[in-house]
XYZ file of C-alpha atoms in Angstrom:
208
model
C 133.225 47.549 65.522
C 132.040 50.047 68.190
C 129.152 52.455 67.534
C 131.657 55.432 67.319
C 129.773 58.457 65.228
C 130.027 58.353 61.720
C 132.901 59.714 59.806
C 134.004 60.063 56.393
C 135.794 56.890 56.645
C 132.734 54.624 58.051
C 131.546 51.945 56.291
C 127.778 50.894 55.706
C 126.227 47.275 55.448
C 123.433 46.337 53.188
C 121.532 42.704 53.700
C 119.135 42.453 50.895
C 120.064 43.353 47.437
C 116.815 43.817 45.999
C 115.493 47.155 44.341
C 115.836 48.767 48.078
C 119.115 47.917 48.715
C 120.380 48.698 45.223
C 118.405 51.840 44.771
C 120.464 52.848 48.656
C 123.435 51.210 47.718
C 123.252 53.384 44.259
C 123.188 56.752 46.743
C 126.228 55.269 48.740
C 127.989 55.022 45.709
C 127.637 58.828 44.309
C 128.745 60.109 47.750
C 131.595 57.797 47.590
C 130.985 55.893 50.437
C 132.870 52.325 51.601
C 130.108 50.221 51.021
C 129.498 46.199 51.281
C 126.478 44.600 49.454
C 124.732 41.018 50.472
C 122.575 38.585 49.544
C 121.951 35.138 50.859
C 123.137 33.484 48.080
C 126.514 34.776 48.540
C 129.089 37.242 47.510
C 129.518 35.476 44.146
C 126.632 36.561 42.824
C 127.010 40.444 43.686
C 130.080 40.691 41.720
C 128.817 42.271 38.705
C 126.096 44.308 40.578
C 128.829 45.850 42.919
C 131.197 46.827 39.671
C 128.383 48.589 38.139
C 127.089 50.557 41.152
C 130.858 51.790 41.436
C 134.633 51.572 43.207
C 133.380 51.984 46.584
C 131.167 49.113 46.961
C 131.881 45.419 46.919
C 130.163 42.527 47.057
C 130.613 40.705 50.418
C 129.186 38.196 52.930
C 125.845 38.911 55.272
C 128.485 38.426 57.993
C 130.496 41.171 56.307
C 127.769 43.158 55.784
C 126.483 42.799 59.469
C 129.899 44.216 60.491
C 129.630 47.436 59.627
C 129.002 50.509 61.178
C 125.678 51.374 60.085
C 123.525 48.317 58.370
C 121.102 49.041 56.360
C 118.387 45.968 56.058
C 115.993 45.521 53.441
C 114.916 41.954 53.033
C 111.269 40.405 51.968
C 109.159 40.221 55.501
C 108.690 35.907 55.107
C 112.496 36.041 55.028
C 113.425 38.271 57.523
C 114.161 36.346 60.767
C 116.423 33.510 58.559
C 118.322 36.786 57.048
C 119.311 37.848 60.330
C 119.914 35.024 62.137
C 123.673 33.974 63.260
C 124.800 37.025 62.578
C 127.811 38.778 64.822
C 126.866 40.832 68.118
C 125.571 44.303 67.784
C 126.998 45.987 70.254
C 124.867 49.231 69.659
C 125.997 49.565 66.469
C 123.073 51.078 64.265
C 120.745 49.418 62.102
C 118.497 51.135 59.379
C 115.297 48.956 58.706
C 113.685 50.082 55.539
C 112.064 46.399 55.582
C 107.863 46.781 54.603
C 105.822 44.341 56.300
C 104.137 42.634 52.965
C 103.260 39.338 52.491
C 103.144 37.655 48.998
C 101.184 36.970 47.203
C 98.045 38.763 47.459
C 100.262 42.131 48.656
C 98.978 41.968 52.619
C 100.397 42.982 55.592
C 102.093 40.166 57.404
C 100.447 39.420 61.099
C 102.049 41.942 63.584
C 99.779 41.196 66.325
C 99.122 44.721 67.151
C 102.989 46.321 67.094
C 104.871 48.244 64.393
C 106.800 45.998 62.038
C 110.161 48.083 63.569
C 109.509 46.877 67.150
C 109.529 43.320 65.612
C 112.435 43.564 63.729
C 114.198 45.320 66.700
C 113.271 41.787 68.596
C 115.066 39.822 66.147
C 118.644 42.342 66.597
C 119.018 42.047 70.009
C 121.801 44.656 71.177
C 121.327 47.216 67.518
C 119.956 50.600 67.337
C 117.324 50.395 65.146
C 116.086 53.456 62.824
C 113.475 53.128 60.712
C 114.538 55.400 57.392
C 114.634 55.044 53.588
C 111.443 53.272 53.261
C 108.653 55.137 51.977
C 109.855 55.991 48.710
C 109.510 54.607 45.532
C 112.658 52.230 44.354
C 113.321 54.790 41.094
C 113.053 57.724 43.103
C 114.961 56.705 46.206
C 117.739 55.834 43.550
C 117.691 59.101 41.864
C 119.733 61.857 42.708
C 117.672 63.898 45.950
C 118.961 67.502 45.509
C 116.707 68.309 42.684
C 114.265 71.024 41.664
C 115.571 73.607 43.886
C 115.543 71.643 47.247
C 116.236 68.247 48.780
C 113.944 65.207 48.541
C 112.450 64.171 52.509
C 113.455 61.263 54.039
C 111.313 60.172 57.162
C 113.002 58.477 59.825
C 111.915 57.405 63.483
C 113.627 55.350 66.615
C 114.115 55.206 70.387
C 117.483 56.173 70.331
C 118.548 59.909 69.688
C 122.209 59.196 69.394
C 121.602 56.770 66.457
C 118.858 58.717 64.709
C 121.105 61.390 64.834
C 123.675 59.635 62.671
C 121.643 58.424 60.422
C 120.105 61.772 59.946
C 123.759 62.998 59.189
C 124.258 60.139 56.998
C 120.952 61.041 55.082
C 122.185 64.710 54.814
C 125.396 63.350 53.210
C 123.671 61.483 50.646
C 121.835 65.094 49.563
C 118.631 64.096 51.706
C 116.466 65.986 53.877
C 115.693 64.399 57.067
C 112.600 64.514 59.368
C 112.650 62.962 62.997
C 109.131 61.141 63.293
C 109.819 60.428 66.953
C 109.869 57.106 68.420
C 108.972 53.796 67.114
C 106.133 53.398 68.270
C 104.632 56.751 66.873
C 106.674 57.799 63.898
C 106.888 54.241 62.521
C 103.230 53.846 62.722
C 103.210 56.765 60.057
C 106.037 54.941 57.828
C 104.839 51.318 57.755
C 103.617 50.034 54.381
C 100.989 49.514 53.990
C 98.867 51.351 56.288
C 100.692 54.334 57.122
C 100.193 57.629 55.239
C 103.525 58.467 54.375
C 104.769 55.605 51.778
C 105.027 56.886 48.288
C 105.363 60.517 49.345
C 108.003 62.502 47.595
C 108.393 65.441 49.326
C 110.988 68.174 48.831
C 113.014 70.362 51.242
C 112.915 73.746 49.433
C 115.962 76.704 50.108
């Protein structure tokens, strides 16, 4: 597929179907968007998760998933680089990592050697647009519904690319979030990364 701008009829990606992925693919699901779930253990196994999250997602291949036109990625850091490895070009096509940098056990963050976890993760999707988005809240709350209270819960999200962060901006506003533009890799996703930054576990709310 082409990075064309997103439209009612795009389709999103998830690799990793984990509490992340789930709680995003649960959001996906109440906007009624075309949605393809993965795991590295294959389709099979996503069957019965992608009937209960709803009609518009299905359980399908990593290479599926990697097709998309957005791709969201939330894997465990140790198993990162074999999750995306021999997957299909990019071709600019945009790519939201919501991946956390943790080692287990002992709940550490994994060796960077200096760099934001995003800028290694770009390094391993040669050709994507890479966003960072969707990670700093809570599994439960990232799940729940965001227009709540009187407002619109706050998703961060940061990237070199304006075009892209745009779009998944507009995607976030679809799903009822509020986004905020962090800026570039290198300085917003300092401020996302967990641990270490000072915005994980915020839940923050857009009022009026």
């Amino acid at each position: 597929m082409s990075s064309s701008h997103i439209t009612p009829s795009s389709t999103i990606g998830i690799i990793g179907a984990g509490n992340i992925g789930q709680a995003f693919a649960t959001r996906l699901a109440a906007a009624k968007i075309d949605t393809i779930i993965s795991n590295s253990r294959g389709a099979e196994t996503l069957i019965d998760t992608a009937k209960a999250l709803g009609p518009t997602v299905r359980a399908g291949s990593v290479q599926e998933a990697a097709r998309a036109d957005i791709v969201f990625v939330s894997v465990y850091w140790a198993q990162l680089e074999t999750a995306l490895s021999g997957l299909p070009d990019w071709n600019g096509r945009i790519v939201i990592d919501a991946n956390n940098p943790v080692i287990q056990p002992g709940f550490r963050l994994a060796e960077l050697n200096g760099r934001i976890s995003s800028e290694v993760v770009a390094d391993m999707l040669p050709g994507a647009r890479l966003v960072k988005a969707f990670n700093t809240l809570p599994t439960a709350v990232l799940a729940s519904d965001p227009r709540t209270a009187g407002g619109n819960r706050v998703v961060f999200l940061s990237g070199n690319d304006v075009q892209a962060k745009a779009e998944v901006a507009a995607l976030a506003e679809r799903l009822g979030f509020a986004p905020v533009d962090l800026g570039s890799l290198s300085a917003g996703g300092r401020l996302q990364q967990f641990p270490g930054g000072p915005l994980p576990g915020l839940n923050l709310l857009k009022l009026g």
